[in-house]
Coordinates of C-alpha atoms in Angstrom, one line a residue:
M1 CA 103.1 100.0 122.5
C2 CA 99.3 99.5 122.2
H3 CA 99.9 95.7 122.4
R4 CA 101.7 96.1 125.7
L5 CA 99.0 98.4 127.1
L6 CA 96.3 95.9 126.1
D7 CA 98.3 93.1 127.8
G8 CA 98.5 95.2 131.0
I9 CA 94.8 95.8 131.0
L10 CA 94.1 92.1 130.5
D11 CA 96.5 91.2 133.3
F12 CA 94.8 93.6 135.7
F13 CA 91.3 92.1 135.0
F14 CA 92.2 88.5 134.8
E15 CA 94.9 88.0 137.5
Y16 CA 94.4 87.2 141.2
E17 CA 96.8 87.8 143.9
T18 CA 96.8 86.0 147.2
P19 CA 99.0 86.5 150.4
R20 CA 101.8 84.1 150.9
M21 CA 101.0 81.6 153.7
V22 CA 103.8 80.3 155.9
T23 CA 103.2 77.4 158.3
V24 CA 105.3 77.7 161.5
R25 CA 105.6 74.6 163.7
N26 CA 106.3 76.2 167.1
K27 CA 104.3 75.2 170.2
H28 CA 104.7 78.6 171.9
I29 CA 103.4 80.5 168.9
G30 CA 100.7 77.9 168.4
I31 CA 99.5 78.2 172.0
I32 CA 99.4 82.1 171.8
F33 CA 97.6 82.0 168.5
R34 CA 94.8 79.6 169.7
F35 CA 94.5 81.3 173.0
I36 CA 93.9 84.7 171.4
Q37 CA 91.4 83.1 168.9
L38 CA 89.5 81.5 171.8
A39 CA 89.4 84.7 173.8
V40 CA 88.1 86.6 170.8
L41 CA 85.5 83.9 170.1
M42 CA 84.3 84.0 173.7
Y43 CA 84.1 87.8 173.5
I44 CA 82.0 87.7 170.3
I45 CA 79.6 85.0 171.6
G46 CA 79.4 86.0 175.3
W47 CA 79.6 89.8 175.2
V48 CA 78.6 90.9 171.7
F49 CA 75.8 88.4 171.1
L50 CA 74.5 87.2 174.5
H51 CA 75.1 90.2 176.7
E52 CA 74.9 93.2 174.3
K53 CA 72.5 91.4 171.9
G54 CA 74.5 92.6 168.9
Y55 CA 72.1 90.9 166.5
Q56 CA 69.3 93.3 167.4
S57 CA 68.4 96.8 166.4
T58 CA 67.4 99.0 169.3
D59 CA 65.0 101.8 170.2
S60 CA 64.5 104.1 173.2
I61 CA 61.1 104.9 174.7
I62 CA 58.6 107.7 174.8
S63 CA 56.9 107.8 178.2
S64 CA 54.2 109.5 180.3
V65 CA 53.6 109.2 184.0
S66 CA 50.7 110.1 186.3
V67 CA 50.4 109.6 190.1
K68 CA 47.5 109.4 192.5
M69 CA 47.9 109.5 196.3
K70 CA 45.6 108.0 198.9
G71 CA 45.6 108.4 202.7
V72 CA 44.2 110.6 205.5
A73 CA 46.0 111.9 208.6
T74 CA 45.0 113.9 211.7
G75 CA 46.7 115.7 214.6
N76 CA 47.0 118.8 216.7
V77 CA 48.7 121.9 215.3
S78 CA 49.9 124.6 217.7
G79 CA 47.7 127.7 217.3
L80 CA 45.2 125.9 215.0
G81 CA 44.0 122.9 217.1
Q82 CA 42.9 119.6 215.7
R83 CA 43.4 119.2 211.9
V84 CA 42.7 116.6 209.2
W85 CA 44.8 116.3 206.1
D86 CA 43.7 114.6 203.0
V87 CA 45.2 114.3 199.4
A88 CA 44.3 117.9 198.6
D89 CA 46.2 119.2 201.6
Y90 CA 49.5 117.2 201.5
T91 CA 50.2 116.7 197.8
F92 CA 52.0 119.3 195.7
P93 CA 51.1 119.8 192.9
S94 CA 47.6 118.5 193.5
Q95 CA 47.6 116.8 190.1
G96 CA 50.3 114.2 190.4
S97 CA 53.0 114.2 187.8
D98 CA 56.5 112.7 187.5
S99 CA 57.8 115.2 190.1
F100 CA 55.7 115.9 193.3
V101 CA 55.9 116.4 197.0
I102 CA 54.2 114.6 199.9
M103 CA 54.0 116.9 203.0
T104 CA 55.1 115.2 206.2
N105 CA 55.7 118.1 208.5
Y106 CA 55.2 121.9 208.6
I107 CA 55.5 125.1 210.5
V108 CA 52.6 127.5 210.3
T109 CA 52.6 131.3 211.0
A110 CA 48.9 132.2 211.3
G111 CA 47.2 135.5 210.8
Q112 CA 50.0 137.5 209.1
R113 CA 49.3 140.9 207.7
E114 CA 51.4 143.7 206.1
M115 CA 52.6 146.0 208.8
V116 CA 55.7 147.2 210.7
C117 CA 57.2 144.7 213.2
K118 CA 60.4 143.2 214.5
Q119 CA 61.9 140.4 212.4
H120 CA 62.9 137.2 214.1
S121 CA 66.4 137.0 215.6
S122 CA 67.2 134.0 213.4
S123 CA 67.4 136.4 210.5
G124 CA 70.2 138.4 212.2
T125 CA 70.7 140.8 215.1
C126 CA 71.8 144.4 215.3
K127 CA 73.7 146.7 217.8
S128 CA 72.4 150.1 216.6
D129 CA 70.3 151.8 213.9
R130 CA 73.4 151.9 211.7
D131 CA 73.2 148.2 211.3
C132 CA 69.7 148.4 209.8
F133 CA 69.9 150.1 206.3
A134 CA 66.5 151.7 205.6
G135 CA 64.8 150.6 202.4
Q136 CA 67.1 147.5 202.1
H137 CA 66.6 143.8 202.5
Q138 CA 69.0 141.5 204.3
R139 CA 69.9 138.3 202.7
N140 CA 68.2 136.3 205.4
G141 CA 65.7 139.1 206.3
Q142 CA 62.0 138.8 206.5
G143 CA 61.0 142.3 205.1
I144 CA 62.2 145.7 204.1
M145 CA 64.2 147.4 207.0
T146 CA 62.9 150.7 208.3
G147 CA 66.3 151.8 209.7
K148 CA 65.5 151.1 213.4
C149 CA 67.2 148.6 215.7
I150 CA 64.7 147.6 218.4
D151 CA 65.1 145.6 221.6
E152 CA 62.4 143.1 222.6
N153 CA 63.0 140.5 225.3
G154 CA 66.8 141.2 225.4
Q155 CA 67.4 140.7 221.7
N156 CA 68.1 143.5 219.2
T157 CA 66.8 143.0 215.7
C158 CA 66.0 145.3 212.8
E159 CA 62.5 146.6 212.5
I160 CA 60.9 145.7 209.1
F161 CA 57.9 146.4 207.0
G162 CA 56.5 143.0 205.8
W163 CA 54.2 140.2 206.7
C164 CA 53.9 140.3 210.5
P165 CA 54.3 138.6 212.9
A166 CA 57.5 137.4 211.4
E167 CA 58.0 133.7 210.9
N168 CA 59.9 131.6 213.5
D169 CA 61.0 128.5 211.6
T170 CA 63.6 127.4 214.2
I171 CA 61.3 125.0 216.1
I172 CA 60.4 122.0 213.9
P173 CA 57.6 119.9 215.2
E174 CA 58.7 116.6 216.7
P175 CA 57.3 114.0 216.1
P176 CA 56.3 115.0 212.5
L177 CA 52.7 116.2 212.2
L178 CA 52.0 113.8 209.4
L179 CA 53.7 110.7 210.7
A180 CA 50.8 108.8 209.4
A181 CA 52.1 109.4 205.9
E182 CA 54.1 106.2 206.4
N183 CA 50.9 104.4 205.4
F184 CA 49.9 106.6 202.5
T185 CA 49.8 104.8 199.2
M186 CA 51.0 106.0 195.7
F187 CA 49.4 104.6 192.5
I188 CA 51.6 105.1 189.5
K189 CA 50.4 104.8 185.9
N190 CA 53.1 104.7 183.3
S191 CA 52.6 104.4 179.5
I192 CA 55.5 103.9 177.1
T193 CA 56.0 103.5 173.3
F194 CA 58.8 102.0 171.2
T195 CA 58.0 104.0 168.1
R196 CA 60.5 102.1 165.8
F197 CA 58.8 98.8 166.6
R198 CA 55.3 100.2 167.0
V199 CA 54.9 98.6 170.4
S200 CA 53.0 100.3 173.3
R201 CA 52.9 99.1 176.8
R202 CA 51.5 100.2 180.3
N203 CA 52.7 99.2 183.7
L204 CA 49.2 97.9 184.2
V205 CA 50.3 94.7 182.5
E206 CA 48.1 91.7 181.7
S207 CA 48.7 90.0 185.1
V208 CA 47.4 93.0 187.0
T209 CA 43.7 92.8 187.4
G210 CA 41.1 95.2 188.8
E211 CA 40.9 93.1 192.0
D212 CA 44.7 93.5 192.4
L213 CA 44.4 97.3 192.2
Q214 CA 42.0 97.2 195.2
N215 CA 44.3 95.1 197.4
C216 CA 47.9 94.7 196.3
I217 CA 50.9 96.6 197.6
H218 CA 54.1 96.5 195.7
H219 CA 56.8 94.2 197.0
H220 CA 60.0 93.6 195.0
L221 CA 59.7 89.8 195.4
Q222 CA 56.1 88.9 196.1
K223 CA 54.3 91.6 194.1
P224 CA 56.9 93.1 191.7
L225 CA 54.3 94.3 189.1
C226 CA 51.8 95.9 191.5
P227 CA 51.8 99.7 190.7
I228 CA 50.7 100.7 194.2
F229 CA 53.4 101.7 196.6
R230 CA 53.4 102.3 200.4
L231 CA 55.5 105.3 201.4
G232 CA 57.0 103.5 204.4
D233 CA 58.2 100.6 202.2
I234 CA 59.8 103.1 199.7
V235 CA 61.7 104.8 202.5
S236 CA 62.8 101.4 203.9
A237 CA 64.0 100.5 200.4
I238 CA 66.5 103.4 200.5
K239 CA 67.6 102.3 204.0
Q240 CA 66.2 105.3 205.8
D241 CA 64.1 105.7 209.0
F242 CA 60.7 107.2 208.1
P243 CA 60.2 109.4 211.3
S244 CA 63.7 110.9 210.8
L245 CA 63.1 111.5 207.1
A246 CA 59.6 112.9 207.6
R247 CA 60.7 115.5 210.2
K248 CA 62.8 117.6 207.7
G249 CA 61.9 116.0 204.4
G250 CA 64.0 114.5 201.7
M251 CA 64.3 113.5 198.0
I252 CA 63.7 110.1 196.5
G253 CA 64.3 109.0 192.9
M254 CA 62.1 106.3 191.5
V255 CA 63.3 104.6 188.3
I256 CA 60.9 102.6 186.1
D257 CA 63.0 100.5 183.8
W258 CA 61.7 98.9 180.6
S259 CA 64.4 96.6 179.1
C260 CA 62.6 94.6 176.6
N261 CA 63.5 91.8 174.2
L262 CA 60.9 92.1 171.4
D263 CA 62.0 88.8 169.8
L264 CA 59.7 87.4 172.5
P265 CA 56.0 88.2 172.7
D266 CA 55.1 91.7 173.9
T267 CA 53.7 90.3 177.1
H268 CA 57.2 89.6 178.2
C269 CA 58.0 93.3 178.1
L270 CA 57.6 94.2 181.8
P271 CA 58.7 97.1 184.0
T272 CA 61.0 97.0 187.1
Y273 CA 61.0 99.6 189.9
T274 CA 64.0 100.8 191.9
F275 CA 64.4 103.6 194.4
H276 CA 67.4 105.9 195.2
N277 CA 68.2 108.3 198.0
L278 CA 68.8 111.7 196.4
H279 CA 69.1 113.9 199.6
G280 CA 72.3 112.4 201.1
D281 CA 72.8 111.4 204.7
L282 CA 70.6 113.1 207.4
D283 CA 73.7 114.3 209.3
Q284 CA 75.1 116.4 206.5
I285 CA 74.7 120.2 206.1
S286 CA 71.4 121.5 204.6
T287 CA 69.7 118.2 204.3
G288 CA 66.0 117.6 203.8
F289 CA 63.5 119.3 201.5
N290 CA 61.2 122.2 202.3
F291 CA 59.3 125.1 200.6
R292 CA 56.8 127.8 201.6
Y293 CA 53.4 128.6 200.5
A294 CA 50.6 130.8 201.8
R295 CA 46.8 130.7 202.1
Y296 CA 45.3 134.2 201.7
Y297 CA 42.0 135.5 203.1
R298 CA 40.3 138.7 204.3
E299 CA 39.3 139.4 207.8
D300 CA 37.5 142.6 208.9
G301 CA 38.4 144.1 205.6
I302 CA 42.1 143.4 206.0
E303 CA 44.1 141.0 203.8
K304 CA 45.8 138.3 205.8
R305 CA 47.5 135.0 205.2
D306 CA 48.6 131.8 207.0
L307 CA 52.2 131.1 206.0
Y308 CA 53.3 127.4 205.8
K309 CA 56.9 126.1 205.7
V310 CA 56.3 122.7 204.4
F311 CA 58.7 119.7 204.9
G312 CA 58.1 116.8 202.7
I313 CA 59.4 113.9 200.6
R314 CA 59.9 114.9 197.0
F315 CA 59.6 112.1 194.4
D316 CA 61.2 112.3 191.0
I317 CA 60.0 109.5 188.8
M318 CA 62.4 108.7 185.9
V319 CA 61.5 106.3 183.1
Q320 CA 64.3 104.6 181.2
G321 CA 64.5 101.6 178.9
K322 CA 65.6 100.1 175.6
A323 CA 64.0 97.5 173.3
G324 CA 65.8 95.2 170.9
K325 CA 64.6 93.1 168.0
F326 CA 66.4 90.8 165.5
N327 CA 67.8 92.7 162.5
L328 CA 69.7 91.0 159.7
L329 CA 71.8 94.0 158.9
Q330 CA 72.9 94.5 162.5
T331 CA 73.7 90.8 162.8
T332 CA 75.9 90.9 159.7
V333 CA 77.7 94.0 161.0
A334 CA 78.3 92.2 164.4
I335 CA 79.7 89.1 162.7
G336 CA 81.9 91.1 160.3
S337 CA 83.3 93.1 163.3
G338 CA 84.0 89.8 165.1
I339 CA 85.8 88.4 162.1
G340 CA 88.0 91.5 161.9
V341 CA 88.9 91.1 165.6
F342 CA 90.3 87.6 164.8
G343 CA 93.1 89.4 162.9
L344 CA 94.4 90.4 166.3
A345 CA 95.8 86.9 166.8
T346 CA 97.8 87.1 163.6
V347 CA 99.2 90.5 164.4
V348 CA 100.4 89.4 167.9
C349 CA 101.9 86.2 166.7
D350 CA 103.8 87.9 163.9
L351 CA 105.1 90.4 166.4
V352 CA 106.5 87.7 168.6
L353 CA 107.6 85.5 165.8
L354 CA 109.6 88.1 163.9
N355 CA 111.0 90.1 166.8
F356 CA 111.5 88.0 169.9
L357 CA 112.2 84.3 169.0
P358 CA 115.8 83.1 168.6
K359 CA 115.1 82.0 165.0
R360 CA 113.5 85.3 164.0
D361 CA 115.9 85.9 161.1
Y362 CA 115.1 82.5 159.7
Y363 CA 111.3 83.2 159.9
K364 CA 111.7 86.5 158.3
Q365 CA 113.4 84.9 155.3
K366 CA 110.5 82.4 155.0
K367 CA 107.8 85.0 155.4
F368 CA 109.1 87.8 153.2
K369 CA 110.3 87.5 149.6
N370 CA 112.4 90.5 148.5
A371 CA 112.2 91.5 144.8
E372 CA 115.2 93.1 143.2
T373 CA 114.7 96.7 142.0
K374 CA 116.8 96.0 138.8
P375 CA 116.6 92.4 137.4
Q376 CA 120.0 90.9 136.7
I377 CA 120.7 90.1 133.0
S378 CA 122.8 87.1 132.4
E379 CA 125.6 87.3 129.8
S380 CA 125.0 85.2 126.7
K381 CA 127.8 82.8 125.7
D382 CA 129.6 83.2 122.5

């Protein structure tokens, strides 16, 4: 018993088993087999290694963005006269970040004070006092209703307690007050880090000099690395008309892409800039971009404010990117996965060979060897 057990252990350690190989001379199966192998090889070389760079390990970026605007505009504003707008007037917030607004048009309601007055008809009309619920605020109202329905100039509206005179935002200046914003420039500074590879880069790359920053304007072909952008060129890039966009505002997405192959020197890691229309077509419902803000002051001991409904272009700057660098482990995994895919050729060919060809029974006999569950014992001769 012990002898048999020892023999079994020795057989386990010192025997090697190999699959049975059967060579099939069939041109149809041969063509299918080589075609699948060629397709897999092209996939591994073309897609996995060349396109996806499967031999590299990758890392995403950590990024920061700052923006500075330059430009001055002037024009006449109803009720205020001649005005000049500089960076402090038309940029919100004043310290540029990765999301900011450039004012291109606005409606001003000057000299408002807290008192009782008639709200504008654009907020709704009334037929009697019963339509104006005292102490409540309508969804589109401009103050707290007093409970009175008043008639002025043939229009019945609710009386309110709020900032008066009530705002009339139905008449949007045409042409836009800051049409000169088309020539405003935007200077973008972007710093990124690939922490895994300890590589840091700025969009002020080696080829951008101090002289360039004084004179260059970004152009996707002639000056693709210049970090100074003209607003009119950005709007043209998203195939929009600047005066139409400036009248009611809009939203533009700017993408800074860092796709870097760090097998090359770091100086080859360069940004690319693209722009996207985020506000939709101008003929759709509720297009554009606007917000309100107020400037408060005291006059004759009374607190007053000038209310501005600002139309502008909102910029959202998004930074994306990925860096890759040769890694032996990643290369080994990619090659191993590719070798495994080669097994697909064998599976397909066996499926056809053993199930669809006229001689499938003959091939099955050659490929499989059946072992009897009970070995036959021959009778000994007397």
